[in-house]
Short mmCIF file of C-alpha atoms (C1' of nucleotides) in Angstrom, two decimals:
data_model
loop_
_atom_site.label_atom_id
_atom_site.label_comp_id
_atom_site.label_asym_id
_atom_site.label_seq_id
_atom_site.Cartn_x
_atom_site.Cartn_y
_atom_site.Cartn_z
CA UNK A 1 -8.96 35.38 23.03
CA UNK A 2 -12.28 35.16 24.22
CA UNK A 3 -13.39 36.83 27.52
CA UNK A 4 -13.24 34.06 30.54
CA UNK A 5 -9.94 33.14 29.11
CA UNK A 6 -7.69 33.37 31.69
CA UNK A 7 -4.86 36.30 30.31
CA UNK A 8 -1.20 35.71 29.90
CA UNK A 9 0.39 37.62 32.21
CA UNK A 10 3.57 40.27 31.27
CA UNK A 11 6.57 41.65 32.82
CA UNK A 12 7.77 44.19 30.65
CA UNK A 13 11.59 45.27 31.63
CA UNK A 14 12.95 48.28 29.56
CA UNK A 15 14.76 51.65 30.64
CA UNK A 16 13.47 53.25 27.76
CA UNK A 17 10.32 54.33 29.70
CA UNK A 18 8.65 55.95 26.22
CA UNK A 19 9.41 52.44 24.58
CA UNK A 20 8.79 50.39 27.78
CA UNK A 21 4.88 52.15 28.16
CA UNK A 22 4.76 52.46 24.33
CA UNK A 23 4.74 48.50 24.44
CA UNK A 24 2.22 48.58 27.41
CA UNK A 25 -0.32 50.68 25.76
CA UNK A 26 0.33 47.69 22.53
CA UNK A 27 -0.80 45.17 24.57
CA UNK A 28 -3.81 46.90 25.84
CA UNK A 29 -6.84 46.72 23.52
CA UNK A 30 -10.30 45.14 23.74
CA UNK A 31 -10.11 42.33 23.97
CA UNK A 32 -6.63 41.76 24.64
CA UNK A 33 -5.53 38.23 25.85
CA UNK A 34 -2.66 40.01 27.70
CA UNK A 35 -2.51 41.88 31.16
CA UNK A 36 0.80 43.63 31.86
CA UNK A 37 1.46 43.14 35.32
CA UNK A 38 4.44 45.42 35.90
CA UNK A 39 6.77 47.19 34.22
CA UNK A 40 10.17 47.76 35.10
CA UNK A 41 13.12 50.29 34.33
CA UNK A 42 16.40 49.10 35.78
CA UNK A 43 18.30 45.46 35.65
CA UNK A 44 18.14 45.71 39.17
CA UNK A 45 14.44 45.66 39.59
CA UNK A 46 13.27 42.40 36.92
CA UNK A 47 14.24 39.57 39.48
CA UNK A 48 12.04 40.80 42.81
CA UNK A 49 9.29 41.71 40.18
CA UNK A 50 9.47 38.49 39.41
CA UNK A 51 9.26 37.12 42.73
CA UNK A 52 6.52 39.19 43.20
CA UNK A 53 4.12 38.32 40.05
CA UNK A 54 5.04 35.62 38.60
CA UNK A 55 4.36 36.59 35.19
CA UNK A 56 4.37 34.30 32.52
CA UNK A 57 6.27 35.70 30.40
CA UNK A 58 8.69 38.47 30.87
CA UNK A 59 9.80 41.28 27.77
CA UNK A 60 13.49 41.72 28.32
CA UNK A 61 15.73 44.63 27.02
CA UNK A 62 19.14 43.09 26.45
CA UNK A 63 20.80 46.45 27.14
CA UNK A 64 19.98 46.96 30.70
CA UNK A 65 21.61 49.02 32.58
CA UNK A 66 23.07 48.28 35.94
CA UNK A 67 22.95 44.23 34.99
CA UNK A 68 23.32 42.71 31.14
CA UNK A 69 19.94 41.19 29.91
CA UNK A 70 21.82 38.34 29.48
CA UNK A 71 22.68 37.72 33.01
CA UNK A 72 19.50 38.51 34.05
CA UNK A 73 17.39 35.92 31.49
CA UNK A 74 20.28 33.39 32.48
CA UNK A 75 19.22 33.46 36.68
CA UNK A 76 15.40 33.85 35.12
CA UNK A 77 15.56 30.63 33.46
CA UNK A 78 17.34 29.27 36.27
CA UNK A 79 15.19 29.99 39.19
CA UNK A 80 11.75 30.03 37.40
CA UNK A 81 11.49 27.53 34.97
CA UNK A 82 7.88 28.39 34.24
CA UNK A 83 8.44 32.32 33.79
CA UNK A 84 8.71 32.44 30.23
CA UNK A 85 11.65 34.86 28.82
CA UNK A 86 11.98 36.89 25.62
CA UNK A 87 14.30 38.85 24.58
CA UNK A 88 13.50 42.52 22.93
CA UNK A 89 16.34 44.08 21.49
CA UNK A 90 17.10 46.69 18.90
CA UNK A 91 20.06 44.63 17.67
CA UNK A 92 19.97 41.18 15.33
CA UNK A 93 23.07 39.76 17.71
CA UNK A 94 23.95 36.55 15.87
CA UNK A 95 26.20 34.88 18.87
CA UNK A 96 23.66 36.04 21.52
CA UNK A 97 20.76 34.76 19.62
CA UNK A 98 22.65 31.14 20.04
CA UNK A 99 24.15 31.90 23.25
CA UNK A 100 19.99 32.64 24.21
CA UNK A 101 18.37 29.99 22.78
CA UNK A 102 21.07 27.58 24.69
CA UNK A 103 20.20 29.44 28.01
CA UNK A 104 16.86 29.02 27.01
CA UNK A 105 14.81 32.06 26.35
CA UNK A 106 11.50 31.46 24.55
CA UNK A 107 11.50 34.30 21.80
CA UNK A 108 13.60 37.26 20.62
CA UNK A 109 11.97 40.13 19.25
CA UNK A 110 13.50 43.26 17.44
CA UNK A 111 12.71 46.87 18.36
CA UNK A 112 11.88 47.47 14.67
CA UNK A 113 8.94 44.47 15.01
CA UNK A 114 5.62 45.39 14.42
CA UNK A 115 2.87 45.50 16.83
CA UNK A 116 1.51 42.15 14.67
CA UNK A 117 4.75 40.42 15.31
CA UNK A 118 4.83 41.46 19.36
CA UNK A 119 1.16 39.61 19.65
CA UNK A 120 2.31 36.55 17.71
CA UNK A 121 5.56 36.03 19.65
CA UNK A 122 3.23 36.23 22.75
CA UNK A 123 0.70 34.24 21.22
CA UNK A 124 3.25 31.29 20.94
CA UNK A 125 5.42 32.12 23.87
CA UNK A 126 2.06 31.92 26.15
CA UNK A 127 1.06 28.85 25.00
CA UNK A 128 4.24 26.89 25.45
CA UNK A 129 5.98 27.62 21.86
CA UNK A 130 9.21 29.97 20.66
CA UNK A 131 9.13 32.62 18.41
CA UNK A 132 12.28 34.16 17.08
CA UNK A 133 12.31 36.79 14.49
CA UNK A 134 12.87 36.03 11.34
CA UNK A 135 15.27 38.37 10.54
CA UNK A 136 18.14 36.68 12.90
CA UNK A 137 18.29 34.11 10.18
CA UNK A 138 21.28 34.02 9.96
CA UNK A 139 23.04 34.53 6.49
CA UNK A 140 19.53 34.61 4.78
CA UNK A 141 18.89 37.45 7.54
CA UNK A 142 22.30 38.94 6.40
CA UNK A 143 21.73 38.61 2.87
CA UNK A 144 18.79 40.27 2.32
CA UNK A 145 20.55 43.20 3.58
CA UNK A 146 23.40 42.94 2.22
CA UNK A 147 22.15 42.20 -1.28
CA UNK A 148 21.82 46.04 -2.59
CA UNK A 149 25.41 46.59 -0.85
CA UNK A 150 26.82 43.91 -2.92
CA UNK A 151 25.07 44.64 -6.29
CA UNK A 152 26.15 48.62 -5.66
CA UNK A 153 29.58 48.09 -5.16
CA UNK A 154 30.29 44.46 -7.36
CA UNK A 155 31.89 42.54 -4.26
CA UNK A 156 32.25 38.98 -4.49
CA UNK A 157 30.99 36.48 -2.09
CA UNK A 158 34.49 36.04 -0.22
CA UNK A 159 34.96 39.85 -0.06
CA UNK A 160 31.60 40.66 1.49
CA UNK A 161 32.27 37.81 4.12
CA UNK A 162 35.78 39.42 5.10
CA UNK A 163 34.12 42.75 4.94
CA UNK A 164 31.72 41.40 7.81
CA UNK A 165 34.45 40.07 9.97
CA UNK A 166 36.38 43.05 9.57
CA UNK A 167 33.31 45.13 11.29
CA UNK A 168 32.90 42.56 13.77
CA UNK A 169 36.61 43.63 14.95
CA UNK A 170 38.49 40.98 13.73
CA UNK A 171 41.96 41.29 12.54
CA UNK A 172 43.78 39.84 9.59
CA UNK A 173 45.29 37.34 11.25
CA UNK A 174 41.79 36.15 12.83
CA UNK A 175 40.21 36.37 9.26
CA UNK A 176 43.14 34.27 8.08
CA UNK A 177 42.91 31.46 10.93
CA UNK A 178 39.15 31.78 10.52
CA UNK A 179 38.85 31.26 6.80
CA UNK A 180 42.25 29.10 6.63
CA UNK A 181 43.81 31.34 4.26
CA UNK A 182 46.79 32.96 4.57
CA UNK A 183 47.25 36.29 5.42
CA UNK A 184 48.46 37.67 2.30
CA UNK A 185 45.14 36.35 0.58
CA UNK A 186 43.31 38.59 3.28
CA UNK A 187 45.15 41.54 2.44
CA UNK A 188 44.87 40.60 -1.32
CA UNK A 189 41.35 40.88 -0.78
CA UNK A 190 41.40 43.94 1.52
CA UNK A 191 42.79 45.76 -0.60
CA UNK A 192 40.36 44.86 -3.67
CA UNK A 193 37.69 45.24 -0.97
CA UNK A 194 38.63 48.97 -0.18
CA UNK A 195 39.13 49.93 -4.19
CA UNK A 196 35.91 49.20 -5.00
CA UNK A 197 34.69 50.95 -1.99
CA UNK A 198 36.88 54.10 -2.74
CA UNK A 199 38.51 53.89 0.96
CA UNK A 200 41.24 53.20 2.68
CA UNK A 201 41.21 52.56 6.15
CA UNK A 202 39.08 50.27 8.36
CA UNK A 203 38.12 53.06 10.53
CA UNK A 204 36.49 54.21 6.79
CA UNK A 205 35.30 50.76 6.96
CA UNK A 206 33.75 50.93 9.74
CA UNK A 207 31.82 54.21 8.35
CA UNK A 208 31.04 53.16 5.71
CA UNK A 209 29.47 49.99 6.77
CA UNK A 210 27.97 52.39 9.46
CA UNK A 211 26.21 54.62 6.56
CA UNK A 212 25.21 51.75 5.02
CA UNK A 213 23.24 50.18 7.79
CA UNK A 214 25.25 47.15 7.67
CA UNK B 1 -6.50 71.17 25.08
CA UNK B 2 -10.09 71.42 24.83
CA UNK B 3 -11.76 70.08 21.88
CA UNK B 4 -12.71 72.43 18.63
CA UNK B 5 -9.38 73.57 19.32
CA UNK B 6 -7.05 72.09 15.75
CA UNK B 7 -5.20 69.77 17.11
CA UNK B 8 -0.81 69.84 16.94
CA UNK B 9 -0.35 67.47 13.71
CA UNK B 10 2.43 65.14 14.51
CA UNK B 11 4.63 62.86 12.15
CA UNK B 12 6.74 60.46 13.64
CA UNK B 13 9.98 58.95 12.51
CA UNK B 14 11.44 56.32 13.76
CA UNK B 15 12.97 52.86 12.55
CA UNK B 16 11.92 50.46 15.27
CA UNK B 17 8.90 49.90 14.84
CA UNK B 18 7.10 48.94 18.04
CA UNK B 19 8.89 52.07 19.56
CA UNK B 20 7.05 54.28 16.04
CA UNK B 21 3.72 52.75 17.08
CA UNK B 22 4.53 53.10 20.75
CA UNK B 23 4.58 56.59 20.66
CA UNK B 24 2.04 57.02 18.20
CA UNK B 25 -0.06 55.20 20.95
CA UNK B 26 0.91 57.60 23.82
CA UNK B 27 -0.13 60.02 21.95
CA UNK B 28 -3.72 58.77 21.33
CA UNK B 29 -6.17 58.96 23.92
CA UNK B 30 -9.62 61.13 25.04
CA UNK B 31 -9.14 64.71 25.09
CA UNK B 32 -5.45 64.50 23.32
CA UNK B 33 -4.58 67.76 21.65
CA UNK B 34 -1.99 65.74 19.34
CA UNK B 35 -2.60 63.77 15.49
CA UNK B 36 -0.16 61.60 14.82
CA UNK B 37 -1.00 62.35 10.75
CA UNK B 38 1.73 59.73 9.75
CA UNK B 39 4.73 57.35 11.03
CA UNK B 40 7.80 56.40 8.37
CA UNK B 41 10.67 53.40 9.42
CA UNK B 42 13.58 54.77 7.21
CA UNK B 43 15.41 58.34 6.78
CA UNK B 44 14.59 58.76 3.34
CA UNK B 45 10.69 58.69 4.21
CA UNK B 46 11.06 61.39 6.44
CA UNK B 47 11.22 64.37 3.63
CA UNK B 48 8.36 63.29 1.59
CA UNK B 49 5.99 62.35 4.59
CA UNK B 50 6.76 66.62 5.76
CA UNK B 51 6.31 67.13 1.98
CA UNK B 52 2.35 65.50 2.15
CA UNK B 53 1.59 66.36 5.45
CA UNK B 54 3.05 69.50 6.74
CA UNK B 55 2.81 68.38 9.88
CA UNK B 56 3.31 71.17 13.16
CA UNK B 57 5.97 68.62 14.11
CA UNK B 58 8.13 66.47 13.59
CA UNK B 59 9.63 63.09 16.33
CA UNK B 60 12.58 62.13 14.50
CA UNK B 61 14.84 59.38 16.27
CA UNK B 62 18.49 60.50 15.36
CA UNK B 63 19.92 56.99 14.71
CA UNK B 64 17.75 56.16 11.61
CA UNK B 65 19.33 53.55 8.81
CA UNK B 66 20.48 55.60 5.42
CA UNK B 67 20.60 59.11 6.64
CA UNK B 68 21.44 60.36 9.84
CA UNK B 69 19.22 62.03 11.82
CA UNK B 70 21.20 64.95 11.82
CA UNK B 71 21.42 65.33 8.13
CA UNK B 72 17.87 65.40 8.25
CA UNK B 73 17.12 68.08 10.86
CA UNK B 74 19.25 70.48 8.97
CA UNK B 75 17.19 69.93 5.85
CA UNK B 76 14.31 70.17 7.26
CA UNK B 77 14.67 73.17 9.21
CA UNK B 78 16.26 74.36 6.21
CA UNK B 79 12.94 73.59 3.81
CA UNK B 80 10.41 73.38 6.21
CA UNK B 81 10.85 76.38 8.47
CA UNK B 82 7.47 76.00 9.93
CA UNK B 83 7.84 72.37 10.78
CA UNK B 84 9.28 72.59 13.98
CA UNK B 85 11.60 68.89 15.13
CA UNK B 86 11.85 67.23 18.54
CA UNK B 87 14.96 64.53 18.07
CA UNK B 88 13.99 61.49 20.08
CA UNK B 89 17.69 59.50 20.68
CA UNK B 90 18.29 56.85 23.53
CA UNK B 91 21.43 59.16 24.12
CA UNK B 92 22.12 62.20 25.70
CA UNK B 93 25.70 63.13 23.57
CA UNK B 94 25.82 66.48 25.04
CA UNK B 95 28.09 67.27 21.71
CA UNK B 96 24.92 66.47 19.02
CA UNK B 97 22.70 68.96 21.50
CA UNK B 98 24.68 72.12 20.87
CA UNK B 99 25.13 71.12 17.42
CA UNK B 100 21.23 70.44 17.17
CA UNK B 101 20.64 73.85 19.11
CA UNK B 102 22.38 75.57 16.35
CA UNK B 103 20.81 73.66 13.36
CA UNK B 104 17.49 75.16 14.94
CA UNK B 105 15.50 72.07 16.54
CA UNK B 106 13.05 72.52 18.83
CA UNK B 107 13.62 70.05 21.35
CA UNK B 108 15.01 66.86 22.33
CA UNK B 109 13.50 64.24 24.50
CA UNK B 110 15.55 60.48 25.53
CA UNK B 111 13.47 57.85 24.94
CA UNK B 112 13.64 56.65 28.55
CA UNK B 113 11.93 59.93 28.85
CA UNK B 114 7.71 59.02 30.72
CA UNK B 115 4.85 60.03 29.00
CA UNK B 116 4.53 63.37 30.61
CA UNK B 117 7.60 64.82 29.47
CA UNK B 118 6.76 63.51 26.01
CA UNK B 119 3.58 65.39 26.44
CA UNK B 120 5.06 68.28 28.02
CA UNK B 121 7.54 68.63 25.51
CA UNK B 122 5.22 68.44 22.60
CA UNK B 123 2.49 71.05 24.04
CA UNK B 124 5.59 73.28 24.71
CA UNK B 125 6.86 73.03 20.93
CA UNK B 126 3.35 72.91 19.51
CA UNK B 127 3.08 76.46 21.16
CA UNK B 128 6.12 77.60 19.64
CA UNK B 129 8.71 76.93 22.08
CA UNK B 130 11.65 74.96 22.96
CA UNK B 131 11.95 71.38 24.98
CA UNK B 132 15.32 70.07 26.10
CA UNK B 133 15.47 66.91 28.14
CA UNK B 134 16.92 67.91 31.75
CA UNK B 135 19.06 65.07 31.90
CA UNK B 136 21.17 66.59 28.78
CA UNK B 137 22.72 69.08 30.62
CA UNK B 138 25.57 67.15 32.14
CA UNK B 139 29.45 67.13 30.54
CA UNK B 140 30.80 65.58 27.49
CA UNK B 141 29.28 62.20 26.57
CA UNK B 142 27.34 61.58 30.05
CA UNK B 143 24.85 59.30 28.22
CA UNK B 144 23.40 56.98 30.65
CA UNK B 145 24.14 53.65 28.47
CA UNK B 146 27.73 54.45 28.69
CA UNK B 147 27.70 55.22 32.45
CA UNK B 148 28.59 52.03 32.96
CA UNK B 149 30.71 51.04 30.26
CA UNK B 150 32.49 54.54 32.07
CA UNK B 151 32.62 53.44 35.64
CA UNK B 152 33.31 49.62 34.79
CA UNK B 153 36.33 50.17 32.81
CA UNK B 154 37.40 53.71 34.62
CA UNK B 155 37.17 55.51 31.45
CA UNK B 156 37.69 59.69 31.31
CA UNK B 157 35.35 61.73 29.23
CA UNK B 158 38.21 62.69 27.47
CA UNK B 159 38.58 58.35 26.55
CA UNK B 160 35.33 58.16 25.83
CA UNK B 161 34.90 61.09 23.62
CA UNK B 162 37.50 59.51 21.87
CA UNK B 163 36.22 56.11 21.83
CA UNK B 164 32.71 56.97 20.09
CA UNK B 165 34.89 58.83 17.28
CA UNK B 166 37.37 56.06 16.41
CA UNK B 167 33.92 53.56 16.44
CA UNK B 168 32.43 55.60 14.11
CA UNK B 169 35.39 55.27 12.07
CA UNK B 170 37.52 58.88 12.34
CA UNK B 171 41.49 58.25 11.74
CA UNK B 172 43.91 59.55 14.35
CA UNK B 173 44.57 62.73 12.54
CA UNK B 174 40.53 62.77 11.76
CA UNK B 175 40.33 62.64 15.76
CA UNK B 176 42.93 65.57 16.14
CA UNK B 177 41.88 67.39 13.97
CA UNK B 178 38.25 67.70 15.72
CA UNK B 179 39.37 68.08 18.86
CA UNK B 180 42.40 70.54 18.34
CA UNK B 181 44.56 68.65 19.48
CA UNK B 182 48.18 66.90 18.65
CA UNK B 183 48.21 63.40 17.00
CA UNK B 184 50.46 62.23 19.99
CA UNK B 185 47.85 63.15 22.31
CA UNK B 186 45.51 61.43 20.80
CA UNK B 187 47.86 58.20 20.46
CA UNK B 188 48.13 58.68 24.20
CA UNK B 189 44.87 58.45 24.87
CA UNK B 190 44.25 55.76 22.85
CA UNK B 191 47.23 53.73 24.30
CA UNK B 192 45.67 54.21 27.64
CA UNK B 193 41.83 53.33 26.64
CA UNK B 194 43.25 50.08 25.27
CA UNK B 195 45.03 49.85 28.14
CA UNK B 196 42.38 50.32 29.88
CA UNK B 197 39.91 47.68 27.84
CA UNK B 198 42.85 45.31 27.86
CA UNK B 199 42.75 45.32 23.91
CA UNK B 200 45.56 45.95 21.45
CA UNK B 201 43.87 47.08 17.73
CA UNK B 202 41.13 49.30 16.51
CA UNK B 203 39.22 45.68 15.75
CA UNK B 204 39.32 44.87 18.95
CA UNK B 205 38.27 48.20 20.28
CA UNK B 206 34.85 47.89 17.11
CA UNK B 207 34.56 44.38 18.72
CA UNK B 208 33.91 45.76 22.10
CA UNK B 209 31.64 48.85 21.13
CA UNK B 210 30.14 45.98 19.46
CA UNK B 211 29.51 43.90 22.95
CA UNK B 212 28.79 46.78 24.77
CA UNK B 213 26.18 48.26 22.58
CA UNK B 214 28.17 51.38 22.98
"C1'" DT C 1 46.11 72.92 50.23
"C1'" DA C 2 48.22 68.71 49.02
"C1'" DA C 3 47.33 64.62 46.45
"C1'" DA C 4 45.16 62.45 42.68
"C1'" DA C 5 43.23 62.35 38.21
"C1'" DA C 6 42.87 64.06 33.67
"C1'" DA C 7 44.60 66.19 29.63
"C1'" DT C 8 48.24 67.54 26.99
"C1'" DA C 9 52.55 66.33 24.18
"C1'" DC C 10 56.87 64.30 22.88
"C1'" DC C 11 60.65 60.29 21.98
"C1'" DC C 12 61.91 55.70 20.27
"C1'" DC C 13 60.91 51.42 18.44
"C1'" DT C 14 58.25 47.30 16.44
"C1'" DT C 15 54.31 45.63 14.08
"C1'" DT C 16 50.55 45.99 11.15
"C1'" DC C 17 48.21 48.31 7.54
"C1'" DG C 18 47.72 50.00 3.04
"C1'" DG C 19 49.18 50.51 -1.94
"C1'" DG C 20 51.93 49.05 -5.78
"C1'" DG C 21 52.95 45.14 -8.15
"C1'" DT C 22 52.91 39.90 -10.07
"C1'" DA C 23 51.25 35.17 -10.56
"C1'" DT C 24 48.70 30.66 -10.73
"C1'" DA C 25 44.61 27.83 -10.72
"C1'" DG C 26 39.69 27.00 -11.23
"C1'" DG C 27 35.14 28.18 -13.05
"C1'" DC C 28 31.97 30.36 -15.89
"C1'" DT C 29 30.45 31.97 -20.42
"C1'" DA C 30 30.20 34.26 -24.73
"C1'" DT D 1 38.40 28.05 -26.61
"C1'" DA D 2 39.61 32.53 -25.36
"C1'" DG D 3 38.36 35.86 -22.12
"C1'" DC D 4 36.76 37.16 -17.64
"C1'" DC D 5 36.00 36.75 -12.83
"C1'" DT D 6 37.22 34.86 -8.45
"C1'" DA D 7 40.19 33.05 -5.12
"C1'" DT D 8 44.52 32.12 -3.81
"C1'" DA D 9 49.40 33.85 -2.48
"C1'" DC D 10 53.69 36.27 -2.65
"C1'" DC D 11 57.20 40.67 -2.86
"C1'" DC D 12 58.49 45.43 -1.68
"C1'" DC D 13 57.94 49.71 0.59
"C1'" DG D 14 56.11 53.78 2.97
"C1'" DA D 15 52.55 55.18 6.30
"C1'" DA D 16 50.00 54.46 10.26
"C1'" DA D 17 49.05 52.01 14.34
"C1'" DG D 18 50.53 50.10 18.57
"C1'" DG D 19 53.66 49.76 22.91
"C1'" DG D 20 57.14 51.48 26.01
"C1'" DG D 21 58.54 55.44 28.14
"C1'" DT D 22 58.65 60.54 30.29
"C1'" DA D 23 56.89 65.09 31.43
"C1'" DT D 24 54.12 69.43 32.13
"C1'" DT D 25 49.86 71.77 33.07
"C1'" DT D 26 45.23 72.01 34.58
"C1'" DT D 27 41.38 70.34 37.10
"C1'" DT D 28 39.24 67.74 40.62
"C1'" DT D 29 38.82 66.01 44.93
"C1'" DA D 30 39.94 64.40 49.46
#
DNA sequence: TAAAAAATACCCCTTTCGGGGTATAGGCTA
DNA sequence: TAGCCTATACCCCGAAAGGGGTATTTTTTA
């Protein structure tokens, strides 16, 4: 961090341009060990940026327009090996955070990180390491979320897990293959699942579990 | 903007973090006319922060966790008449403007709004008048993250209207009922968005919202 | 202005959902 | 051990969703 030291260099590539320079301005401070290179607004722009700077690392919006974030880290990794990819997204994606970290991206920050947690996950991308946030642990991730819902409305273990895979858009028959139960159990619980939420559809479901933040 | 004139006292509210500290950075620098007096992560901060602080304005992202943003405009136009809110929203529903217009906000601003117009807009409101983003003034549901999902999948605004209210969990009749229209329109339109996404359930369709980031 | 697209609305039919039950087995605990 | 919770699974039935049509009007666009 000390002044000689050789910055890492950044890519930033958001379309949100208020978030996008919001994150610039972050990264600039006395003393920084960052220099942000570039910053891009479209999908279609991160690649020749790229091929221009050669960052070493690159801050990736996974909701791009134009081209997926996904596609783009994927032909990142691919053709720069040394460019350095993380992820910033405002959503805790479970199956892209594995789908990533088998493509290879180096870190995956959340929009709601602090500006603490943005200069640690650089810190250890820029020196070689990984930094995902903590809060795409998984079920302990989940949990902690989910705790006050379950306390509130005295669901059991099995019902809150059906009530998840019922918001991720799976059907009955899905939940019953999934779980290897048989249907009827699913609906058994369903419908003890929307008594004790006072409902009585999935599209009030669905709000519900929007209301809730779940 | 020259100094010795009181500053426009700003309180910004916004879940995600790095974007809250973003702007709050924007918004600092020699000469600014703007003090960010304090930044809150969750809906139910907002009302007390206005409560200490009485600031001249209000940022308030419209997607916060717990309470909509909506819900909270109205109350505090309602209870703060002289705390005038800018909604900051990575959409541009064209729907929550007029709605917002008549709950008396005082502007709205897209996050992948620059720096300028976030300037712009607050000098404008800080003097007692009105900022709406440009880019809002298109038809129906022209937000830019679902131009794509519209032109990918050949969607109508009609089909997409439709498909934000059955994601956010409204019933067929819920959906007619808003819209004045008949049920079996609705079921048309529905058969021909799943059609149209090559899905067959309402899980399927939450699923895909889901993907999409819709 | 003619063609295409979008929006409206209905019919018929099958499948799934949702609400009312009942029932058995295992585990925890007061 | 008797009571309670949880998880499992089934039956019946009405309501809603889903899938196949057809058709008219308005709006957009070539």
């Amino acid at each position: 961090m000390v002044s000689g030291i050789k910055p890492t260099t950044v890519l930033i590539a958001d379309d949100h341009q208020l978030f996008n320079d919001g994150l610039r301005n972050l990264l600039t401070f006395d003393g920084t060990p960052f220099r942000v290179v570039e910053q891009v607004y479209t999908g279609a722009d991160v690649v020749p940026a790229i091929h221009t700077w050669r960052p070493d690392v690159v801050l990736l919006d996974i909701n791009l327009p134009q081209r997926t974030g996904l596609d783009i880290a994927r032909q990142i990794v691919r053709e720069f090996p040394d460019v350095r990819v993380i992820i910033v997204s405002m959503y805790s994606y479970q199956k892209f955070v594995e789908e990533l970290k088998v493509i290879g991206v180096a870190g995956y920050l959340l929009k709601s990180a602090s500006q603490q947690e943005l200069i640690t996950c650089l810190d250890r991308v820029g020196q070689g390491g990984t930094y995902f946030d903590i809060r795409l642990g998984g079920k302990a991730g989940d949990l902690h979320l989910e705790d006050d819902f379950v306390k509130r409305f005295k669901l059991s273990p099995r019902e809150l897990e059906i009530i998840v895979l019922m918001k991720h858009g799976l059907t009955t028959s899905e939940i019953a293959q999934r779980l290897f139960l048989s249907e009827e159990t699913v609906k058994t619980h369903r419908k003890n699942i929307y008594y004790k939420l006072d409902i009585n559809s999935l599209a009030e479901l669905i709000r519900f579990a929007n209301e809730q933040g779940l």
